[in-house]
Structure formats: C-alpha cells, structure tokens
Amino acid sequence: MAHVLVTGGSRGIGRKIVEKYLKEGDQVSFIYSSNYDEAELIKSFGESSDRIRCFRADVASSSEVSSAINYFVNEFGPFDILISNSGISRVGLVTDFTFEDYHKVMDTNFGGFFNVTREIIPMMVHNKKGNIVAVSSMWGQRGASCEALYAASKGAVDAYVKSLAKELGPSGIRVNAVSPGVIETDMMKNFTEEDKADLADETPLNRLGRAEEVADLVYYLTSDNSSFVTGQIIGVDGGF
C-alpha cells in the first residue's frame, strides 16, 4: 500500500486521480483550495474514507504546504508518490494581463509544484525510492494564444520535471509529466458547446478527453510497469 499525495484533488482531473489510487487500495492525501466542508468532502469518496485525508491549503504558500505535509505524514507516514495537479489559468491578451495575474498563475502552477517537491523530495531520497508526476498541459509545449501565462507556467513545469529526473534518478526516484489536451473538466466551464465542438474537430480522435483517461496514465507512470520511464512529458491529447 503506497501513500500518495495529490494536489488539487477535490475535483476534475485531480479527483479522478484520487479515486484511481483509492480503487487500487492505496492511502491518499490531497490538498484542495476550494471552500468545501472537509468532512463532507471525505465522505463523498465513499467507503474508502478510512484511507483518505485532505487539507485545505494554497500550494503557492510554502508555509501552508508545509503544514499540510506535516499533517499527512503524521497520519499515514512518508510519501511514496507525489502527483502535482493544482493549476489555474487566465485567458486574455498578454497586454491585458497584470503583474498580479503573472504572479498568481506562475506561483500556483510552477511555484506550487516547487513548494511541494521541496517538502517531499528529502523523504524520498532518504528511502531511495519514489515517484513524482506533474500534470502539465499540451500548451506548455506548443504555446497558446490568449493563454500565454498558463502556457509559460506549464513550460516551466516541463523543464523542472526533466531536471528533477536527472537530479533524482541516482536516488531511485522517477519523475515524469502527463500533458493533457482538451479534457472535459471545470476548466472548460466558460467554453460554449460550439467551442467544444470546434476543439473536438481539431482533435484527430474527434472528441474531448475524459479526466479518468488522464488518471489512468498517471497511475501507469507510478507503477512498476513504467519502471524504466523517467524525464518524460507524455501527451494524453487525442493527437491534437
């Protein structure tokens, strides 16, 4: 039984990742930022609630992340797996973005990943094993008009993943990222049905992705079936 940490685990891709590891019998701790009632949130995962813990924190805050990690370790012990999934976006022209937008997006999407890894890596190095997977985005590799900050933050995540893989490989720790395409989640709530249809048309598989499809790839990357895979950014984008 592994102890898994998921950031942004209350909804969307993150929730599906939490559900996947619970289904496989692991203990899961997750960080969330939305205004949920903690007891109700845990209850929503059903019979697996004895193997789950959650903590409300802003991943952009190193002190809040540290508090969350300490709580989880006291409950379930050191972490075996980290899934960095927290992320936000801002849509608009570059000239419309403010420095506040810049800091919010970068501090959450990349800074949050840094804050969590800084806490988790020492225990993994001590144990000479571990798996880290970041949820990136295809825009981190391709760039995105009107989502330049989001794309830049995910590009930073990708570079960090490749660097960590080289740095931590000798300690038996693998580091990878999944790079989703257009996935049907809350992030698309402002898209019209026409917008979604257009995006599906641009995808060779002619549909949008499902959050559970991302979760399945994440799980594979932390399993023994991918024991010689590290430093990779793997797309789950329908060929977009």
PDB file of N, CA and C in Angstrom, residues 21-84:
ATOM      1  N   TYR A  21      -6.303   5.907  -7.269  1.00  0.00           N
ATOM      2  CA  TYR A  21      -5.407   5.303  -6.272  1.00  0.00           C
ATOM      3  C   TYR A  21      -6.185   4.651  -5.131  1.00  0.00           C
ATOM      4  N   LEU A  22      -7.310   5.238  -4.760  1.00  0.00           N
ATOM      5  CA  LEU A  22      -8.148   4.602  -3.748  1.00  0.00           C
ATOM      6  C   LEU A  22      -8.666   3.252  -4.246  1.00  0.00           C
ATOM      7  N   LYS A  23      -9.065   3.213  -5.498  1.00  0.00           N
ATOM      8  CA  LYS A  23      -9.557   1.977  -6.085  1.00  0.00           C
ATOM      9  C   LYS A  23      -8.482   0.896  -6.069  1.00  0.00           C
ATOM     10  N   GLU A  24      -7.217   1.312  -6.221  1.00  0.00           N
ATOM     11  CA  GLU A  24      -6.110   0.361  -6.246  1.00  0.00           C
ATOM     12  C   GLU A  24      -5.637  -0.006  -4.840  1.00  0.00           C
ATOM     13  N   GLY A  25      -6.301   0.551  -3.819  1.00  0.00           N
ATOM     14  CA  GLY A  25      -6.010   0.153  -2.450  1.00  0.00           C
ATOM     15  C   GLY A  25      -4.980   0.978  -1.713  1.00  0.00           C
ATOM     16  N   ASP A  26      -4.611   2.136  -2.266  1.00  0.00           N
ATOM     17  CA  ASP A  26      -3.590   2.969  -1.636  1.00  0.00           C
ATOM     18  C   ASP A  26      -4.185   3.950  -0.631  1.00  0.00           C
ATOM     19  N   GLN A  27      -3.313   4.545   0.177  1.00  0.00           N
ATOM     20  CA  GLN A  27      -3.695   5.635   1.066  1.00  0.00           C
ATOM     21  C   GLN A  27      -3.444   6.939   0.319  1.00  0.00           C
ATOM     22  N   VAL A  28      -4.423   7.830   0.323  1.00  0.00           N
ATOM     23  CA  VAL A  28      -4.312   9.063  -0.453  1.00  0.00           C
ATOM     24  C   VAL A  28      -4.537  10.284   0.427  1.00  0.00           C
ATOM     25  N   SER A  29      -3.604  11.210   0.364  1.00  0.00           N
ATOM     26  CA  SER A  29      -3.749  12.518   0.986  1.00  0.00           C
ATOM     27  C   SER A  29      -3.848  13.541  -0.130  1.00  0.00           C
ATOM     28  N   PHE A  30      -4.760  14.494   0.001  1.00  0.00           N
ATOM     29  CA  PHE A  30      -4.820  15.507  -1.057  1.00  0.00           C
ATOM     30  C   PHE A  30      -5.039  16.896  -0.497  1.00  0.00           C
ATOM     31  N   ILE A  31      -4.449  17.841  -1.211  1.00  0.00           N
ATOM     32  CA  ILE A  31      -4.592  19.261  -0.903  1.00  0.00           C
ATOM     33  C   ILE A  31      -5.673  19.832  -1.803  1.00  0.00           C
ATOM     34  N   TYR A  32      -6.517  20.685  -1.229  1.00  0.00           N
ATOM     35  CA  TYR A  32      -7.544  21.352  -2.020  1.00  0.00           C
ATOM     36  C   TYR A  32      -7.606  22.814  -1.600  1.00  0.00           C
ATOM     37  N   SER A  33      -8.174  23.647  -2.471  1.00  0.00           N
ATOM     38  CA  SER A  33      -8.233  25.080  -2.163  1.00  0.00           C
ATOM     39  C   SER A  33      -9.645  25.640  -2.134  1.00  0.00           C
ATOM     40  N   SER A  34     -10.600  24.893  -2.681  1.00  0.00           N
ATOM     41  CA  SER A  34     -11.978  25.378  -2.732  1.00  0.00           C
ATOM     42  C   SER A  34     -12.618  25.356  -1.346  1.00  0.00           C
ATOM     43  N   ASN A  35     -13.720  26.069  -1.210  1.00  0.00           N
ATOM     44  CA  ASN A  35     -14.382  26.202   0.090  1.00  0.00           C
ATOM     45  C   ASN A  35     -15.342  25.038   0.335  1.00  0.00           C
ATOM     46  N   TYR A  36     -14.773  23.858   0.562  1.00  0.00           N
ATOM     47  CA  TYR A  36     -15.579  22.676   0.845  1.00  0.00           C
ATOM     48  C   TYR A  36     -15.587  22.390   2.344  1.00  0.00           C
ATOM     49  N   ASP A  37     -16.627  21.717   2.798  1.00  0.00           N
ATOM     50  CA  ASP A  37     -16.643  21.178   4.149  1.00  0.00           C
ATOM     51  C   ASP A  37     -15.804  19.897   4.127  1.00  0.00           C
ATOM     52  N   GLU A  38     -14.764  19.856   4.955  1.00  0.00           N
ATOM     53  CA  GLU A  38     -13.813  18.750   4.897  1.00  0.00           C
ATOM     54  C   GLU A  38     -14.472  17.396   5.132  1.00  0.00           C
ATOM     55  N   ALA A  39     -15.334  17.308   6.130  1.00  0.00           N
ATOM     56  CA  ALA A  39     -15.989  16.037   6.437  1.00  0.00           C
ATOM     57  C   ALA A  39     -16.845  15.563   5.265  1.00  0.00           C
ATOM     58  N   GLU A  40     -17.590  16.480   4.670  1.00  0.00           N
ATOM     59  CA  GLU A  40     -18.434  16.124   3.529  1.00  0.00           C
ATOM     60  C   GLU A  40     -17.595  15.733   2.321  1.00  0.00           C
ATOM     61  N   LEU A  41     -16.459  16.418   2.151  1.00  0.00           N
ATOM     62  CA  LEU A  41     -15.577  16.118   1.024  1.00  0.00           C
ATOM     63  C   LEU A  41     -15.033  14.702   1.137  1.00  0.00           C
ATOM     64  N   ILE A  42     -14.553  14.337   2.314  1.00  0.00           N
ATOM     65  CA  ILE A  42     -14.045  12.985   2.515  1.00  0.00           C
ATOM     66  C   ILE A  42     -15.164  11.957   2.347  1.00  0.00           C
ATOM     67  N   LYS A  43     -16.322  12.264   2.875  1.00  0.00           N
ATOM     68  CA  LYS A  43     -17.468  11.357   2.777  1.00  0.00           C
ATOM     69  C   LYS A  43     -17.856  11.087   1.332  1.00  0.00           C
ATOM     70  N   SER A  44     -17.632  12.073   0.467  1.00  0.00           N
ATOM     71  CA  SER A  44     -18.029  11.934  -0.940  1.00  0.00           C
ATOM     72  C   SER A  44     -17.247  10.847  -1.670  1.00  0.00           C
ATOM     73  N   PHE A  45     -16.130  10.406  -1.077  1.00  0.00           N
ATOM     74  CA  PHE A  45     -15.346   9.342  -1.701  1.00  0.00           C
ATOM     75  C   PHE A  45     -15.813   7.954  -1.275  1.00  0.00           C
ATOM     76  N   GLY A  46     -16.850   7.879  -0.478  1.00  0.00           N
ATOM     77  CA  GLY A  46     -17.484   6.611  -0.144  1.00  0.00           C
ATOM     78  C   GLY A  46     -16.726   5.782   0.865  1.00  0.00           C
ATOM     79  N   GLU A  47     -16.729   4.476   0.654  1.00  0.00           N
ATOM     80  CA  GLU A  47     -16.201   3.529   1.628  1.00  0.00           C
ATOM     81  C   GLU A  47     -14.693   3.628   1.817  1.00  0.00           C
ATOM     82  N   SER A  48     -14.015   4.369   0.953  1.00  0.00           N
ATOM     83  CA  SER A  48     -12.559   4.478   1.044  1.00  0.00           C
ATOM     84  C   SER A  48     -12.121   5.561   2.016  1.00  0.00           C
ATOM     85  N   SER A  49     -13.050   6.164   2.739  1.00  0.00           N
ATOM     86  CA  SER A  49     -12.738   7.331   3.556  1.00  0.00           C
ATOM     87  C   SER A  49     -11.710   7.059   4.653  1.00  0.00           C
ATOM     88  N   ASP A  50     -11.560   5.795   5.059  1.00  0.00           N
ATOM     89  CA  ASP A  50     -10.564   5.491   6.088  1.00  0.00           C
ATOM     90  C   ASP A  50      -9.147   5.542   5.535  1.00  0.00           C
ATOM     91  N   ARG A  51      -9.013   5.565   4.216  1.00  0.00           N
ATOM     92  CA  ARG A  51      -7.689   5.632   3.576  1.00  0.00           C
ATOM     93  C   ARG A  51      -7.430   6.980   2.909  1.00  0.00           C
ATOM     94  N   ILE A  52      -8.162   7.989   3.324  1.00  0.00           N
ATOM     95  CA  ILE A  52      -8.026   9.296   2.688  1.00  0.00           C
ATOM     96  C   ILE A  52      -7.973  10.398   3.731  1.00  0.00           C
ATOM     97  N   ARG A  53      -7.139  11.393   3.481  1.00  0.00           N
ATOM     98  CA  ARG A  53      -7.056  12.589   4.295  1.00  0.00           C
ATOM     99  C   ARG A  53      -6.970  13.788   3.355  1.00  0.00           C
ATOM    100  N   CYS A  54      -7.487  14.923   3.790  1.00  0.00           N
ATOM    101  CA  CYS A  54      -7.399  16.127   2.965  1.00  0.00           C
ATOM    102  C   CYS A  54      -7.059  17.324   3.839  1.00  0.00           C
ATOM    103  N   PHE A  55      -6.550  18.372   3.209  1.00  0.00           N
ATOM    104  CA  PHE A  55      -6.106  19.563   3.930  1.00  0.00           C
ATOM    105  C   PHE A  55      -6.277  20.750   2.992  1.00  0.00           C
ATOM    106  N   ARG A  56      -6.966  21.775   3.483  1.00  0.00           N
ATOM    107  CA  ARG A  56      -7.167  22.957   2.653  1.00  0.00           C
ATOM    108  C   ARG A  56      -5.927  23.851   2.733  1.00  0.00           C
ATOM    109  N   ALA A  57      -5.325  24.137   1.592  1.00  0.00           N
ATOM    110  CA  ALA A  57      -4.107  24.941   1.558  1.00  0.00           C
ATOM    111  C   ALA A  57      -3.929  25.550   0.173  1.00  0.00           C
ATOM    112  N   ASP A  58      -3.220  26.655   0.133  1.00  0.00           N
ATOM    113  CA  ASP A  58      -2.820  27.292  -1.118  1.00  0.00           C
ATOM    114  C   ASP A  58      -1.421  26.795  -1.443  1.00  0.00           C
ATOM    115  N   VAL A  59      -1.279  26.050  -2.535  1.00  0.00           N
ATOM    116  CA  VAL A  59       0.031  25.478  -2.856  1.00  0.00           C
ATOM    117  C   VAL A  59       1.075  26.548  -3.138  1.00  0.00           C
ATOM    118  N   ALA A  60       0.637  27.772  -3.436  1.00  0.00           N
ATOM    119  CA  ALA A  60       1.579  28.862  -3.668  1.00  0.00           C
ATOM    120  C   ALA A  60       2.222  29.347  -2.375  1.00  0.00           C
ATOM    121  N   SER A  61       1.687  28.919  -1.237  1.00  0.00           N
ATOM    122  CA  SER A  61       2.217  29.306   0.071  1.00  0.00           C
ATOM    123  C   SER A  61       3.072  28.179   0.638  1.00  0.00           C
ATOM    124  N   SER A  62       4.362  28.435   0.788  1.00  0.00           N
ATOM    125  CA  SER A  62       5.252  27.387   1.291  1.00  0.00           C
ATOM    126  C   SER A  62       4.885  26.981   2.716  1.00  0.00           C
ATOM    127  N   SER A  63       4.430  27.931   3.529  1.00  0.00           N
ATOM    128  CA  SER A  63       4.077  27.604   4.912  1.00  0.00           C
ATOM    129  C   SER A  63       2.820  26.741   4.980  1.00  0.00           C
ATOM    130  N   GLU A  64       1.833  27.026   4.128  1.00  0.00           N
ATOM    131  CA  GLU A  64       0.613  26.222   4.118  1.00  0.00           C
ATOM    132  C   GLU A  64       0.889  24.811   3.595  1.00  0.00           C
ATOM    133  N   VAL A  65       1.746  24.718   2.588  1.00  0.00           N
ATOM    134  CA  VAL A  65       2.129  23.400   2.067  1.00  0.00           C
ATOM    135  C   VAL A  65       2.837  22.599   3.147  1.00  0.00           C
ATOM    136  N   SER A  66       3.744  23.245   3.872  1.00  0.00           N
ATOM    137  CA  SER A  66       4.471  22.566   4.941  1.00  0.00           C
ATOM    138  C   SER A  66       3.522  22.046   6.015  1.00  0.00           C
ATOM    139  N   SER A  67       2.520  22.847   6.378  1.00  0.00           N
ATOM    140  CA  SER A  67       1.540  22.414   7.368  1.00  0.00           C
ATOM    141  C   SER A  67       0.757  21.202   6.884  1.00  0.00           C
ATOM    142  N   ALA A  68       0.373  21.224   5.616  1.00  0.00           N
ATOM    143  CA  ALA A  68      -0.370  20.100   5.041  1.00  0.00           C
ATOM    144  C   ALA A  68       0.470  18.829   5.051  1.00  0.00           C
ATOM    145  N   ILE A  69       1.729  18.943   4.617  1.00  0.00           N
ATOM    146  CA  ILE A  69       2.607  17.773   4.559  1.00  0.00           C
ATOM    147  C   ILE A  69       2.809  17.177   5.947  1.00  0.00           C
ATOM    148  N   ASN A  70       3.039  18.019   6.930  1.00  0.00           N
ATOM    149  CA  ASN A  70       3.241  17.535   8.295  1.00  0.00           C
ATOM    150  C   ASN A  70       2.017  16.778   8.812  1.00  0.00           C
ATOM    151  N   TYR A  71       0.842  17.314   8.518  1.00  0.00           N
ATOM    152  CA  TYR A  71      -0.393  16.638   8.931  1.00  0.00           C
ATOM    153  C   TYR A  71      -0.512  15.263   8.278  1.00  0.00           C
ATOM    154  N   PHE A  72      -0.281  15.201   6.959  1.00  0.00           N
ATOM    155  CA  PHE A  72      -0.429  13.944   6.233  1.00  0.00           C
ATOM    156  C   PHE A  72       0.586  12.900   6.707  1.00  0.00           C
ATOM    157  N   VAL A  73       1.828  13.313   6.907  1.00  0.00           N
ATOM    158  CA  VAL A  73       2.864  12.378   7.339  1.00  0.00           C
ATOM    159  C   VAL A  73       2.551  11.835   8.728  1.00  0.00           C
ATOM    160  N   ASN A  74       2.012  12.676   9.592  1.00  0.00           N
ATOM    161  CA  ASN A  74       1.614  12.210  10.925  1.00  0.00           C
ATOM    162  C   ASN A  74       0.484  11.188  10.854  1.00  0.00           C
ATOM    163  N   GLU A  75      -0.361  11.312   9.824  1.00  0.00           N
ATOM    164  CA  GLU A  75      -1.491  10.388   9.674  1.00  0.00           C
ATOM    165  C   GLU A  75      -1.092   9.067   9.033  1.00  0.00           C
ATOM    166  N   PHE A  76      -0.346   9.137   7.921  1.00  0.00           N
ATOM    167  CA  PHE A  76      -0.074   7.943   7.109  1.00  0.00           C
ATOM    168  C   PHE A  76       1.408   7.623   6.915  1.00  0.00           C
ATOM    169  N   GLY A  77       2.310   8.462   7.409  1.00  0.00           N
ATOM    170  CA  GLY A  77       3.736   8.214   7.218  1.00  0.00           C
ATOM    171  C   GLY A  77       4.273   8.871   5.958  1.00  0.00           C
ATOM    172  N   PRO A  78       5.550   8.627   5.635  1.00  0.00           N
ATOM    173  CA  PRO A  78       6.192   9.265   4.479  1.00  0.00           C
ATOM    174  C   PRO A  78       5.481   8.951   3.165  1.00  0.00           C
ATOM    175  N   PHE A  79       5.678   9.831   2.205  1.00  0.00           N
ATOM    176  CA  PHE A  79       5.042   9.658   0.897  1.00  0.00           C
ATOM    177  C   PHE A  79       5.875   8.777  -0.026  1.00  0.00           C
ATOM    178  N   ASP A  80       5.175   7.978  -0.815  1.00  0.00           N
ATOM    179  CA  ASP A  80       5.802   7.173  -1.858  1.00  0.00           C
ATOM    180  C   ASP A  80       5.613   7.803  -3.237  1.00  0.00           C
ATOM    181  N   ILE A  81       4.501   8.529  -3.390  1.00  0.00           N
ATOM    182  CA  ILE A  81       4.118   9.067  -4.698  1.00  0.00           C
ATOM    183  C   ILE A  81       3.605  10.491  -4.522  1.00  0.00           C
ATOM    184  N   LEU A  82       4.029  11.365  -5.415  1.00  0.00           N
ATOM    185  CA  LEU A  82       3.509  12.735  -5.470  1.00  0.00           C
ATOM    186  C   LEU A  82       2.926  12.993  -6.843  1.00  0.00           C
ATOM    187  N   ILE A  83       1.684  13.470  -6.874  1.00  0.00           N
ATOM    188  CA  ILE A  83       1.040  13.911  -8.107  1.00  0.00           C
ATOM    189  C   ILE A  83       0.743  15.398  -7.960  1.00  0.00           C
ATOM    190  N   SER A  84       1.466  16.226  -8.700  1.00  0.00           N
ATOM    191  CA  SER A  84       1.259  17.672  -8.646  1.00  0.00           C
ATOM    192  C   SER A  84       0.262  18.068  -9.725  1.00  0.00           C
TER     193      SER A  84
END
